[in-house]
PDB file of C-alpha atoms in Angstrom:
ATOM      1  CA  UNK P  65      84.335  83.804  98.919  1.00 69.00           C
ATOM      2  CA  UNK P  66      82.580  82.413  95.986  1.00 86.00           C
ATOM      3  CA  UNK P  67      83.411  83.953  92.622  1.00 93.00           C
ATOM      4  CA  UNK P  68      81.941  82.788  89.094  1.00 96.00           C
ATOM      5  CA  UNK P  69      85.265  81.974  87.706  1.00 96.00           C
ATOM      6  CA  UNK P  70      87.807  79.170  86.368  1.00 97.00           C
ATOM      7  CA  UNK P  71      90.897  79.909  87.650  1.00 96.00           C
ATOM      8  CA  UNK P  72      92.224  83.332  88.813  1.00 95.00           C
ATOM      9  CA  UNK P  73      94.650  82.971  85.851  1.00 97.00           C
ATOM     10  CA  UNK P  74      91.780  83.337  83.230  1.00 98.00           C
ATOM     11  CA  UNK P  75      89.373  85.232  84.420  1.00 98.00           C
ATOM     12  CA  UNK P  76      90.272  88.274  81.667  1.00 98.00           C
ATOM     13  CA  UNK P  77      90.655  86.062  78.820  1.00 98.00           C
ATOM     14  CA  UNK P  78      87.680  84.338  80.045  1.00 98.00           C
ATOM     15  CA  UNK P  79      85.956  87.312  79.861  1.00 98.00           C
ATOM     16  CA  UNK P  80      87.250  88.361  76.425  1.00 98.00           C
ATOM     17  CA  UNK P  81      86.044  84.903  75.352  1.00 98.00           C
ATOM     18  CA  UNK P  82      82.493  85.256  76.744  1.00 98.00           C
ATOM     19  CA  UNK P  83      82.673  89.387  75.327  1.00 98.00           C
ATOM     20  CA  UNK P  84      83.478  87.916  71.628  1.00 98.00           C
ATOM     21  CA  UNK P  85      80.617  85.503  71.711  1.00 98.00           C
ATOM     22  CA  UNK P  86      78.056  87.996  72.941  1.00 98.00           C
ATOM     23  CA  UNK P  87      78.983  90.852  70.582  1.00 98.00           C
ATOM     24  CA  UNK P  88      79.938  89.543  67.059  1.00 98.00           C
ATOM     25  CA  UNK P  89      79.963  93.353  66.286  1.00 97.00           C
ATOM     26  CA  UNK P  90      83.212  93.778  68.224  1.00 98.00           C
ATOM     27  CA  UNK P  91      86.206  92.312  67.115  1.00 98.00           C
ATOM     28  CA  UNK P  92      88.496  90.501  69.985  1.00 98.00           C
ATOM     29  CA  UNK P  93      91.623  89.485  69.937  1.00 98.00           C
ATOM     30  CA  UNK P  94      91.626  87.727  73.396  1.00 98.00           C
ATOM     31  CA  UNK P  95      95.595  86.894  72.987  1.00 97.00           C
ATOM     32  CA  UNK P  96      96.608  90.146  72.696  1.00 97.00           C
ATOM     33  CA  UNK P  97      94.221  91.798  74.751  1.00 98.00           C
ATOM     34  CA  UNK P  98      92.629  94.182  72.221  1.00 98.00           C
ATOM     35  CA  UNK P  99      88.662  94.703  71.543  1.00 98.00           C
ATOM     36  CA  UNK P 100      87.992  96.664  68.311  1.00 98.00           C
ATOM     37  CA  UNK P 101      85.219  97.798  66.277  1.00 98.00           C
ATOM     38  CA  UNK P 102      84.686  95.020  63.970  1.00 97.00           C
ATOM     39  CA  UNK P 103      85.007  98.098  60.865  1.00 97.00           C
ATOM     40  CA  UNK P 104      88.079  99.379  61.625  1.00 97.00           C
ATOM     41  CA  UNK P 105      89.400 101.544  60.616  1.00 98.00           C
ATOM     42  CA  UNK P 106      86.948 104.045  59.340  1.00 98.00           C
ATOM     43  CA  UNK P 107      87.840 105.994  56.439  1.00 97.00           C
ATOM     44  CA  UNK P 108      89.001 109.632  57.648  1.00 97.00           C
ATOM     45  CA  UNK P 109      88.084 109.597  61.176  1.00 98.00           C
ATOM     46  CA  UNK P 110      89.844 109.662  63.868  1.00 98.00           C
ATOM     47  CA  UNK P 111      90.439 106.861  66.379  1.00 98.00           C
ATOM     48  CA  UNK P 112      90.120 106.759  69.954  1.00 99.00           C
ATOM     49  CA  UNK P 113      91.565 104.197  72.082  1.00 98.00           C
ATOM     50  CA  UNK P 114      91.589 103.557  75.952  1.00 98.00           C
ATOM     51  CA  UNK P 115      92.379 101.113  78.701  1.00 98.00           C
ATOM     52  CA  UNK P 116      92.817 100.503  81.880  1.00 97.00           C
ATOM     53  CA  UNK P 117      93.238  97.420  84.653  1.00 97.00           C
ATOM     54  CA  UNK P 118      90.195  94.765  84.537  1.00 98.00           C
ATOM     55  CA  UNK P 119      87.764  95.087  86.997  1.00 98.00           C
ATOM     56  CA  UNK P 120      86.137  98.214  86.044  1.00 98.00           C
ATOM     57  CA  UNK P 121      83.726  97.010  83.488  1.00 98.00           C
ATOM     58  CA  UNK P 122      82.029  98.232  81.577  1.00 98.00           C
ATOM     59  CA  UNK P 123      84.965 100.551  81.341  1.00 98.00           C
ATOM     60  CA  UNK P 124      86.464 100.612  79.028  1.00 98.00           C
ATOM     61  CA  UNK P 125      86.100  97.610  76.275  1.00 98.00           C
ATOM     62  CA  UNK P 126      81.786  98.035  76.840  1.00 98.00           C
ATOM     63  CA  UNK P 127      82.528 101.286  75.142  1.00 99.00           C
ATOM     64  CA  UNK P 128      83.759 100.320  71.699  1.00 98.00           C
ATOM     65  CA  UNK P 129      82.281 100.831  69.238  1.00 98.00           C
ATOM     66  CA  UNK P 130      80.078 103.827  66.874  1.00 98.00           C
ATOM     67  CA  UNK P 131      79.764 106.931  68.720  1.00 98.00           C
ATOM     68  CA  UNK P 132      82.241 105.952  71.707  1.00 98.00           C
ATOM     69  CA  UNK P 133      85.841 104.126  71.462  1.00 99.00           C
ATOM     70  CA  UNK P 134      87.553 102.555  67.770  1.00 98.00           C
ATOM     71  CA  UNK P 135      89.720  99.838  70.648  1.00 98.00           C
ATOM     72  CA  UNK P 136      90.148  99.196  74.202  1.00 98.00           C
ATOM     73  CA  UNK P 137      92.880  97.739  75.760  1.00 98.00           C
ATOM     74  CA  UNK P 138      92.046  95.624  78.838  1.00 98.00           C
ATOM     75  CA  UNK P 139      95.099  94.592  81.539  1.00 98.00           C
ATOM     76  CA  UNK P 140      95.101  92.068  84.047  1.00 97.00           C
ATOM     77  CA  UNK P 141      92.576  92.726  87.516  1.00 97.00           C
ATOM     78  CA  UNK P 142      93.690  96.531  88.800  1.00 96.00           C
ATOM     79  CA  UNK P 143      97.044  96.120  86.062  1.00 96.00           C
ATOM     80  CA  UNK P 144      97.701  98.790  83.511  1.00 97.00           C
ATOM     81  CA  UNK P 145      97.841  97.137  79.974  1.00 98.00           C
ATOM     82  CA  UNK P 146     101.352  96.647  78.712  1.00 98.00           C
ATOM     83  CA  UNK P 147     102.611  99.669  75.481  1.00 98.00           C
ATOM     84  CA  UNK P 148     102.734  96.661  73.107  1.00 98.00           C
ATOM     85  CA  UNK P 149      98.567  96.430  73.702  1.00 98.00           C
ATOM     86  CA  UNK P 150      98.377  99.803  72.682  1.00 98.00           C
ATOM     87  CA  UNK P 151     100.506  99.914  69.485  1.00 98.00           C
ATOM     88  CA  UNK P 152      98.579  96.969  68.346  1.00 98.00           C
ATOM     89  CA  UNK P 153      95.397  98.418  68.975  1.00 98.00           C
ATOM     90  CA  UNK P 154      96.800 102.140  67.414  1.00 98.00           C
ATOM     91  CA  UNK P 155      98.076 100.028  64.457  1.00 98.00           C
ATOM     92  CA  UNK P 156      94.556  98.075  63.850  1.00 98.00           C
ATOM     93  CA  UNK P 157      92.431 100.992  63.952  1.00 98.00           C
ATOM     94  CA  UNK P 158      94.448 104.099  62.613  1.00 98.00           C
ATOM     95  CA  UNK P 159      92.676 105.506  59.393  1.00 98.00           C
ATOM     96  CA  UNK P 160      95.318 108.040  58.757  1.00 98.00           C
ATOM     97  CA  UNK P 161      93.686 110.462  60.477  1.00 98.00           C
ATOM     98  CA  UNK P 162      95.397 110.130  64.140  1.00 98.00           C
ATOM     99  CA  UNK P 163      94.645 108.529  67.106  1.00 98.00           C
ATOM    100  CA  UNK P 164      93.247 109.715  70.744  1.00 98.00           C
ATOM    101  CA  UNK P 165      94.693 107.916  73.788  1.00 98.00           C
ATOM    102  CA  UNK P 166      92.151 108.407  76.761  1.00 98.00           C
ATOM    103  CA  UNK P 167      94.223 108.060  79.814  1.00 98.00           C
ATOM    104  CA  UNK P 168      92.833 107.392  83.596  1.00 97.00           C
ATOM    105  CA  UNK P 169      95.223 109.089  86.052  1.00 96.00           C
ATOM    106  CA  UNK P 170      96.783 106.022  87.634  1.00 95.00           C
ATOM    107  CA  UNK P 171     101.235 106.012  87.137  1.00 93.00           C
ATOM    108  CA  UNK P 172     100.948 102.396  85.324  1.00 95.00           C
ATOM    109  CA  UNK P 173      98.460 103.712  83.032  1.00 97.00           C
ATOM    110  CA  UNK P 174     100.586 107.272  82.381  1.00 97.00           C
ATOM    111  CA  UNK P 175     104.104 105.495  81.583  1.00 97.00           C
ATOM    112  CA  UNK P 176     102.473 102.514  79.767  1.00 98.00           C
ATOM    113  CA  UNK P 177     100.417 105.353  77.938  1.00 97.00           C
ATOM    114  CA  UNK P 178     103.535 107.093  77.188  1.00 98.00           C
ATOM    115  CA  UNK P 179     105.757 104.614  75.708  1.00 98.00           C
ATOM    116  CA  UNK P 180     103.152 103.175  73.279  1.00 98.00           C
ATOM    117  CA  UNK P 181     102.350 107.027  72.061  1.00 98.00           C
ATOM    118  CA  UNK P 182     106.620 107.147  71.310  1.00 98.00           C
ATOM    119  CA  UNK P 183     106.277 103.816  70.045  1.00 98.00           C
ATOM    120  CA  UNK P 184     103.147 103.750  67.903  1.00 98.00           C
ATOM    121  CA  UNK P 185     104.562 107.648  66.520  1.00 97.00           C
ATOM    122  CA  UNK P 186     108.031 105.545  64.995  1.00 97.00           C
ATOM    123  CA  UNK P 187     105.525 103.383  63.346  1.00 96.00           C
ATOM    124  CA  UNK P 188     104.192 106.381  61.346  1.00 97.00           C
ATOM    125  CA  UNK P 189     101.148 106.987  63.467  1.00 98.00           C
ATOM    126  CA  UNK P 190      99.893 110.366  64.483  1.00 98.00           C
ATOM    127  CA  UNK P 191      98.871 110.131  68.535  1.00 98.00           C
ATOM    128  CA  UNK P 192      97.701 112.604  71.135  1.00 98.00           C
ATOM    129  CA  UNK P 193      96.513 111.768  74.450  1.00 98.00           C
ATOM    130  CA  UNK P 194      94.451 113.156  76.984  1.00 98.00           C
ATOM    131  CA  UNK P 195      94.300 112.765  80.810  1.00 98.00           C
ATOM    132  CA  UNK P 196      91.656 111.819  82.803  1.00 98.00           C
ATOM    133  CA  UNK P 197      91.805 113.254  86.773  1.00 97.00           C
ATOM    134  CA  UNK P 198      88.291 114.308  87.620  1.00 98.00           C
ATOM    135  CA  UNK P 199      88.250 112.503  91.452  1.00 97.00           C
ATOM    136  CA  UNK P 200      88.245 115.386  93.953  1.00 97.00           C
ATOM    137  CA  UNK P 201      88.505 113.617  96.955  1.00 95.00           C
ATOM    138  CA  UNK P 202      92.207 113.184  97.221  1.00 88.00           C
ATOM    139  CA  UNK P 203      95.251 114.359  95.950  1.00 85.00           C
ATOM    140  CA  UNK P 204      98.577 111.939  95.272  1.00 80.00           C
ATOM    141  CA  UNK P 205      96.779 108.629  95.895  1.00 76.00           C
ATOM    142  CA  UNK P 206      98.340 105.229  96.110  1.00 71.00           C
ATOM    143  CA  UNK P 207      98.290 104.909  92.596  1.00 73.00           C
ATOM    144  CA  UNK P 208      98.287 108.474  91.329  1.00 79.00           C
ATOM    145  CA  UNK P 209     100.691 111.769  91.127  1.00 82.00           C
ATOM    146  CA  UNK P 210      97.409 114.149  91.133  1.00 91.00           C
ATOM    147  CA  UNK P 211      94.020 113.623  91.104  1.00 95.00           C
ATOM    148  CA  UNK P 212      92.391 110.405  90.186  1.00 95.00           C
ATOM    149  CA  UNK P 213      90.695 109.279  86.873  1.00 96.00           C
ATOM    150  CA  UNK P 214      87.156 108.179  87.592  1.00 97.00           C
ATOM    151  CA  UNK P 215      83.764 108.433  86.080  1.00 98.00           C
ATOM    152  CA  UNK P 216      84.355 111.389  83.855  1.00 98.00           C
ATOM    153  CA  UNK P 217      86.196 108.797  81.746  1.00 98.00           C
ATOM    154  CA  UNK P 218      82.844 107.959  80.350  1.00 98.00           C
ATOM    155  CA  UNK P 219      81.986 111.433  79.638  1.00 99.00           C
ATOM    156  CA  UNK P 220      85.364 112.108  77.997  1.00 99.00           C
ATOM    157  CA  UNK P 221      85.050 109.055  75.723  1.00 99.00           C
ATOM    158  CA  UNK P 222      80.974 109.494  74.790  1.00 98.00           C
ATOM    159  CA  UNK P 223      81.558 113.407  73.967  1.00 99.00           C
ATOM    160  CA  UNK P 224      85.037 113.160  71.900  1.00 99.00           C
ATOM    161  CA  UNK P 225      83.906 109.702  70.156  1.00 98.00           C
ATOM    162  CA  UNK P 226      81.008 111.512  69.011  1.00 98.00           C
ATOM    163  CA  UNK P 227      83.330 114.468  67.476  1.00 98.00           C
ATOM    164  CA  UNK P 228      85.468 111.626  65.896  1.00 98.00           C
ATOM    165  CA  UNK P 229      82.380 110.452  64.421  1.00 98.00           C
ATOM    166  CA  UNK P 230      81.220 113.566  63.043  1.00 98.00           C
ATOM    167  CA  UNK P 231      85.370 113.580  61.222  1.00 98.00           C
ATOM    168  CA  UNK P 232      86.393 116.798  63.459  1.00 98.00           C
ATOM    169  CA  UNK P 233      90.347 116.500  62.773  1.00 98.00           C
ATOM    170  CA  UNK P 234      93.049 115.061  65.625  1.00 98.00           C
ATOM    171  CA  UNK P 235      92.828 118.594  67.361  1.00 98.00           C
ATOM    172  CA  UNK P 236      89.820 119.216  67.594  1.00 98.00           C
ATOM    173  CA  UNK P 237      88.493 115.367  68.824  1.00 99.00           C
ATOM    174  CA  UNK P 238      91.330 116.446  71.597  1.00 98.00           C
ATOM    175  CA  UNK P 239      90.410 119.701  72.538  1.00 98.00           C
ATOM    176  CA  UNK P 240      86.904 118.173  73.292  1.00 98.00           C
ATOM    177  CA  UNK P 241      88.110 115.412  75.423  1.00 99.00           C
ATOM    178  CA  UNK P 242      90.324 118.027  77.527  1.00 98.00           C
ATOM    179  CA  UNK P 243      87.620 120.247  77.907  1.00 98.00           C
ATOM    180  CA  UNK P 244      85.148 117.744  79.026  1.00 99.00           C
ATOM    181  CA  UNK P 245      88.037 116.819  81.365  1.00 98.00           C
ATOM    182  CA  UNK P 246      88.195 119.743  82.457  1.00 98.00           C
ATOM    183  CA  UNK P 247      84.666 120.454  83.024  1.00 98.00           C
ATOM    184  CA  UNK P 248      84.274 117.343  84.752  1.00 98.00           C
ATOM    185  CA  UNK P 249      84.573 116.318  88.549  1.00 98.00           C
ATOM    186  CA  UNK P 250      83.933 113.211  90.720  1.00 98.00           C
ATOM    187  CA  UNK P 251      83.079 111.657  94.093  1.00 98.00           C
ATOM    188  CA  UNK P 252      82.918 107.881  95.346  1.00 98.00           C
ATOM    189  CA  UNK P 253      81.479 105.917  98.680  1.00 98.00           C
ATOM    190  CA  UNK P 254      82.722 102.760  99.535  1.00 97.00           C
ATOM    191  CA  UNK P 255      80.226 100.878 101.259  1.00 97.00           C
ATOM    192  CA  UNK P 256      81.996  97.453 101.345  1.00 95.00           C
ATOM    193  CA  UNK P 257      85.682  96.076 100.406  1.00 93.00           C
ATOM    194  CA  UNK P 258      86.565  94.807  96.681  1.00 94.00           C
ATOM    195  CA  UNK P 259      87.733  91.309  96.255  1.00 94.00           C
ATOM    196  CA  UNK P 260      90.215  90.435  93.901  1.00 94.00           C
ATOM    197  CA  UNK P 261      90.023  87.686  91.937  1.00 95.00           C
ATOM    198  CA  UNK P 262      93.941  86.907  92.738  1.00 92.00           C
ATOM    199  CA  UNK P 263      93.251  86.888  96.438  1.00 90.00           C
ATOM    200  CA  UNK P 264      89.772  86.089  97.080  1.00 90.00           C
ATOM    201  CA  UNK P 265      89.177  88.050  99.884  1.00 87.00           C
ATOM    202  CA  UNK P 266      88.623  91.521 100.568  1.00 88.00           C
ATOM    203  CA  UNK P 267      91.638  93.569  99.876  1.00 84.00           C
ATOM    204  CA  UNK P 268      91.280  96.030 102.966  1.00 87.00           C
ATOM    205  CA  UNK P 269      89.058  96.075 106.174  1.00 87.00           C
ATOM    206  CA  UNK P 270      85.763  97.940 106.134  1.00 91.00           C
ATOM    207  CA  UNK P 271      84.125  97.371 109.652  1.00 91.00           C
ATOM    208  CA  UNK P 272      80.401  96.179 109.465  1.00 89.00           C
ATOM    209  CA  UNK P 273      78.641  99.778 110.031  1.00 95.00           C
ATOM    210  CA  UNK P 274      80.917 102.351 108.622  1.00 96.00           C
ATOM    211  CA  UNK P 275      81.864 103.964 105.057  1.00 97.00           C
ATOM    212  CA  UNK P 276      84.772 105.127 103.346  1.00 96.00           C
ATOM    213  CA  UNK P 277      84.300 108.501 102.391  1.00 97.00           C
ATOM    214  CA  UNK P 278      86.225 109.018  98.982  1.00 96.00           C
ATOM    215  CA  UNK P 279      86.756 105.854  97.762  1.00 94.00           C
ATOM    216  CA  UNK P 280      89.354 105.412  94.696  1.00 92.00           C
ATOM    217  CA  UNK P 281      88.054 102.489  92.108  1.00 94.00           C
ATOM    218  CA  UNK P 282      90.539  99.873  93.576  1.00 92.00           C
ATOM    219  CA  UNK P 283      90.298 100.369  96.607  1.00 89.00           C
ATOM    220  CA  UNK P 284      92.594 103.176  97.329  1.00 89.00           C
ATOM    221  CA  UNK P 285      91.874 104.859 100.621  1.00 89.00           C
ATOM    222  CA  UNK P 286      89.317 108.349 100.680  1.00 90.00           C
ATOM    223  CA  UNK P 287      89.365 111.144 102.975  1.00 93.00           C
ATOM    224  CA  UNK P 288      87.464 109.408 105.848  1.00 93.00           C
ATOM    225  CA  UNK P 289      85.961 106.735 107.551  1.00 96.00           C
ATOM    226  CA  UNK P 290      82.166 107.574 109.057  1.00 97.00           C
ATOM    227  CA  UNK P 291      79.790 104.939 110.685  1.00 97.00           C
ATOM    228  CA  UNK P 292      76.809 104.106 108.102  1.00 97.00           C
ATOM    229  CA  UNK P 293      74.796 107.062 106.429  1.00 98.00           C
ATOM    230  CA  UNK P 294      72.268 107.487 105.285  1.00 98.00           C
ATOM    231  CA  UNK P 295      71.438 108.238 101.106  1.00 98.00           C
ATOM    232  CA  UNK P 296      70.340 111.664 101.740  1.00 98.00           C
ATOM    233  CA  UNK P 297      73.597 112.291 103.741  1.00 98.00           C
ATOM    234  CA  UNK P 298      75.912 110.428 101.741  1.00 98.00           C
ATOM    235  CA  UNK P 299      74.697 112.603  98.571  1.00 98.00           C
ATOM    236  CA  UNK P 300      75.485 115.666 100.870  1.00 98.00           C
ATOM    237  CA  UNK P 301      78.679 114.919 101.822  1.00 98.00           C
ATOM    238  CA  UNK P 302      79.493 113.603  97.986  1.00 98.00           C
ATOM    239  CA  UNK P 303      77.094 116.551  95.860  1.00 98.00           C
ATOM    240  CA  UNK P 304      78.613 119.381  97.769  1.00 98.00           C
ATOM    241  CA  UNK P 305      82.183 118.147  97.458  1.00 98.00           C
ATOM    242  CA  UNK P 306      82.128 118.020  93.544  1.00 98.00           C
ATOM    243  CA  UNK P 307      79.643 121.243  93.532  1.00 98.00           C
ATOM    244  CA  UNK P 308      82.391 122.971  96.169  1.00 97.00           C
ATOM    245  CA  UNK P 309      85.420 122.290  93.438  1.00 97.00           C
ATOM    246  CA  UNK P 310      83.448 122.165  90.330  1.00 98.00           C
ATOM    247  CA  UNK P 311      81.433 125.499  90.877  1.00 97.00           C
ATOM    248  CA  UNK P 312      79.537 125.103  87.462  1.00 97.00           C
ATOM    249  CA  UNK P 313      77.214 127.862  86.555  1.00 97.00           C
ATOM    250  CA  UNK P 314      75.662 126.395  83.277  1.00 97.00           C
ATOM    251  CA  UNK P 315      73.473 123.306  83.538  1.00 98.00           C
ATOM    252  CA  UNK P 316      75.284 119.988  84.123  1.00 98.00           C
ATOM    253  CA  UNK P 317      75.756 116.223  83.033  1.00 98.00           C
ATOM    254  CA  UNK P 318      74.740 113.454  85.893  1.00 99.00           C
ATOM    255  CA  UNK P 319      76.620 110.214  86.162  1.00 99.00           C
ATOM    256  CA  UNK P 320      75.131 108.079  89.527  1.00 99.00           C
ATOM    257  CA  UNK P 321      77.556 105.439  89.143  1.00 98.00           C
ATOM    258  CA  UNK P 322      76.969 102.000  90.880  1.00 98.00           C
ATOM    259  CA  UNK P 323      80.568 100.580  91.975  1.00 97.00           C
ATOM    260  CA  UNK P 324      79.288  96.860  90.903  1.00 97.00           C
ATOM    261  CA  UNK P 325      77.477  95.558  94.041  1.00 97.00           C
ATOM    262  CA  UNK P 326      74.947  98.400  94.214  1.00 97.00           C
ATOM    263  CA  UNK P 327      71.117  97.312  92.675  1.00 98.00           C
ATOM    264  CA  UNK P 328      69.593  99.720  90.660  1.00 98.00           C
ATOM    265  CA  UNK P 329      66.791 100.040  93.269  1.00 98.00           C
ATOM    266  CA  UNK P 330      69.375 101.790  95.664  1.00 98.00           C
ATOM    267  CA  UNK P 331      70.939 103.632  92.892  1.00 98.00           C
ATOM    268  CA  UNK P 332      67.858 105.861  91.601  1.00 98.00           C
ATOM    269  CA  UNK P 333      67.101 106.365  94.870  1.00 98.00           C
ATOM    270  CA  UNK P 334      70.708 107.877  95.827  1.00 99.00           C
ATOM    271  CA  UNK P 335      70.246 109.941  92.511  1.00 99.00           C
ATOM    272  CA  UNK P 336      67.179 111.101  93.794  1.00 99.00           C
ATOM    273  CA  UNK P 337      68.899 112.509  96.780  1.00 99.00           C
ATOM    274  CA  UNK P 338      71.357 113.848  94.540  1.00 99.00           C
ATOM    275  CA  UNK P 339      68.761 115.653  92.837  1.00 98.00           C
ATOM    276  CA  UNK P 340      67.702 116.936  95.650  1.00 98.00           C
ATOM    277  CA  UNK P 341      71.091 118.329  96.325  1.00 98.00           C
ATOM    278  CA  UNK P 342      71.597 119.886  93.035  1.00 98.00           C
ATOM    279  CA  UNK P 343      67.936 121.591  93.163  1.00 98.00           C
ATOM    280  CA  UNK P 344      68.765 122.900  96.583  1.00 98.00           C
ATOM    281  CA  UNK P 345      72.286 124.174  95.418  1.00 98.00           C
ATOM    282  CA  UNK P 346      70.218 126.049  92.009  1.00 98.00           C
ATOM    283  CA  UNK P 347      72.526 123.333  89.543  1.00 98.00           C
ATOM    284  CA  UNK P 348      70.257 122.697  86.673  1.00 98.00           C
ATOM    285  CA  UNK P 349      70.377 119.219  85.206  1.00 98.00           C
ATOM    286  CA  UNK P 350      70.343 118.323  81.458  1.00 98.00           C
ATOM    287  CA  UNK P 351      71.421 114.772  81.513  1.00 98.00           C
ATOM    288  CA  UNK P 352      71.175 112.173  83.960  1.00 98.00           C
ATOM    289  CA  UNK P 353      72.454 108.514  83.735  1.00 98.00           C
ATOM    290  CA  UNK P 354      72.213 106.262  86.151  1.00 98.00           C
ATOM    291  CA  UNK P 355      73.635 102.815  86.389  1.00 98.00           C
ATOM    292  CA  UNK P 356      77.197 100.247  86.754  1.00 98.00           C
ATOM    293  CA  UNK P 357      79.590 101.860  84.405  1.00 98.00           C
ATOM    294  CA  UNK P 358      82.634 102.541  86.283  1.00 98.00           C
ATOM    295  CA  UNK P 359      83.320  99.453  88.687  1.00 98.00           C
ATOM    296  CA  UNK P 360      85.195  97.980  91.223  1.00 97.00           C
ATOM    297  CA  UNK P 361      84.749  94.626  90.810  1.00 97.00           C
ATOM    298  CA  UNK P 362      82.069  93.514  93.646  1.00 96.00           C
ATOM    299  CA  UNK P 363      82.060  96.880  95.938  1.00 96.00           C
ATOM    300  CA  UNK P 364      79.268  98.062  96.937  1.00 97.00           C
ATOM    301  CA  UNK P 365      79.178 102.123  96.899  1.00 97.00           C
ATOM    302  CA  UNK P 366      78.877 104.681  94.880  1.00 98.00           C
ATOM    303  CA  UNK P 367      80.035 107.823  92.674  1.00 98.00           C
ATOM    304  CA  UNK P 368      79.027 110.816  91.369  1.00 98.00           C
ATOM    305  CA  UNK P 369      80.263 112.609  88.276  1.00 98.00           C
ATOM    306  CA  UNK P 370      78.877 116.360  87.175  1.00 98.00           C
ATOM    307  CA  UNK P 371      80.160 117.906  83.893  1.00 98.00           C
ATOM    308  CA  UNK P 372      79.333 120.958  83.066  1.00 98.00           C
ATOM    309  CA  UNK P 373      77.871 121.671  79.882  1.00 98.00           C
ATOM    310  CA  UNK P 374      77.569 124.481  76.767  1.00 98.00           C
ATOM    311  CA  UNK P 375      75.454 123.251  73.701  1.00 98.00           C
ATOM    312  CA  UNK P 376      77.973 122.082  71.715  1.00 98.00           C
ATOM    313  CA  UNK P 377      78.930 119.362  74.946  1.00 98.00           C
ATOM    314  CA  UNK P 378      75.313 118.321  75.036  1.00 98.00           C
ATOM    315  CA  UNK P 379      74.989 117.877  71.455  1.00 98.00           C
ATOM    316  CA  UNK P 380      77.500 115.644  71.241  1.00 98.00           C
ATOM    317  CA  UNK P 381      76.069 113.840  74.484  1.00 98.00           C
ATOM    318  CA  UNK P 382      73.261 113.344  72.828  1.00 98.00           C
ATOM    319  CA  UNK P 383      74.301 112.390  69.571  1.00 98.00           C
ATOM    320  CA  UNK P 384      74.121 108.415  68.163  1.00 98.00           C
ATOM    321  CA  UNK P 385      75.865 105.366  70.253  1.00 98.00           C
ATOM    322  CA  UNK P 386      75.912 102.016  70.167  1.00 98.00           C
ATOM    323  CA  UNK P 387      78.178 100.122  72.101  1.00 98.00           C
ATOM    324  CA  UNK P 388      77.875  97.012  74.113  1.00 98.00           C
ATOM    325  CA  UNK P 389      77.133  99.666  77.732  1.00 98.00           C
ATOM    326  CA  UNK P 390      75.992 102.748  75.864  1.00 98.00           C
ATOM    327  CA  UNK P 391      73.510 102.614  73.293  1.00 98.00           C
ATOM    328  CA  UNK P 392      71.174 105.075  72.008  1.00 98.00           C
ATOM    329  CA  UNK P 393      69.902 107.307  68.468  1.00 96.00           C
ATOM    330  CA  UNK P 394      70.658 104.936  66.097  1.00 80.00           C
TER     331      UNK P 394
END
């Protein structure tokens, strides 16, 4: 397997050095694995911190900036960051208004962020935590107790980030983040396996002509394998799975997300089928985002995330944002 890397041991550090060179508006601490807004801490503003294993880019470091995260902590590939990273980030970006940790529901992330919260509070930082668990495909997967955290992480970071930038207090920012998570559901599909730099070959066996319905972002098994399906058939299965669980009664925010190796040509075609299913189910769409946002290295595939909106959540979604991977309105 050919990879555009030097050696597996330096993949994350090399990527962070490249990110620093491309985005001078960020402060990138390569040695300590923390990416921050250069203007942090912002006086009077609640700070948002997230993180997780590398390999899901642009999640999370690509979402650091005005309107989203104050800092992100990248771990090794598919490996949780360590508590020292989160504590260092919290100390650097806390303005005194408190810090919200946004945590995807994977066992390592949950345990390490819990420990980091305790350590940060010992140092005088007020910390709140929100767990993202939006994946409807399976419960109690290889890395989780309960549902996995996937595409809704982007929605939580953007909408809660807007509330924080408007000066909302920690309790309110936390409540908004929880509301977004509770109003969101996701379902993912793999068309190929994923290849990690350390292994250099596919991490699981997915024979040609088959796909995995309900895959996780680390390549965890889904609900079932089937012979290859058309874009229309995949949309029918995935969107119905989300809608049957979410049962929205108001307009939705849609994320049609690529897993890393699926071209935009295919994602936009898939979005057409997603929108068809939503129309057939009489679900109104307020906004749609299409692209590779919550990825799994070189996996071919896609995921669908829906978030049921009210007027305030839609207003916060539309608020200005300026990060490497998401920007509008500024």
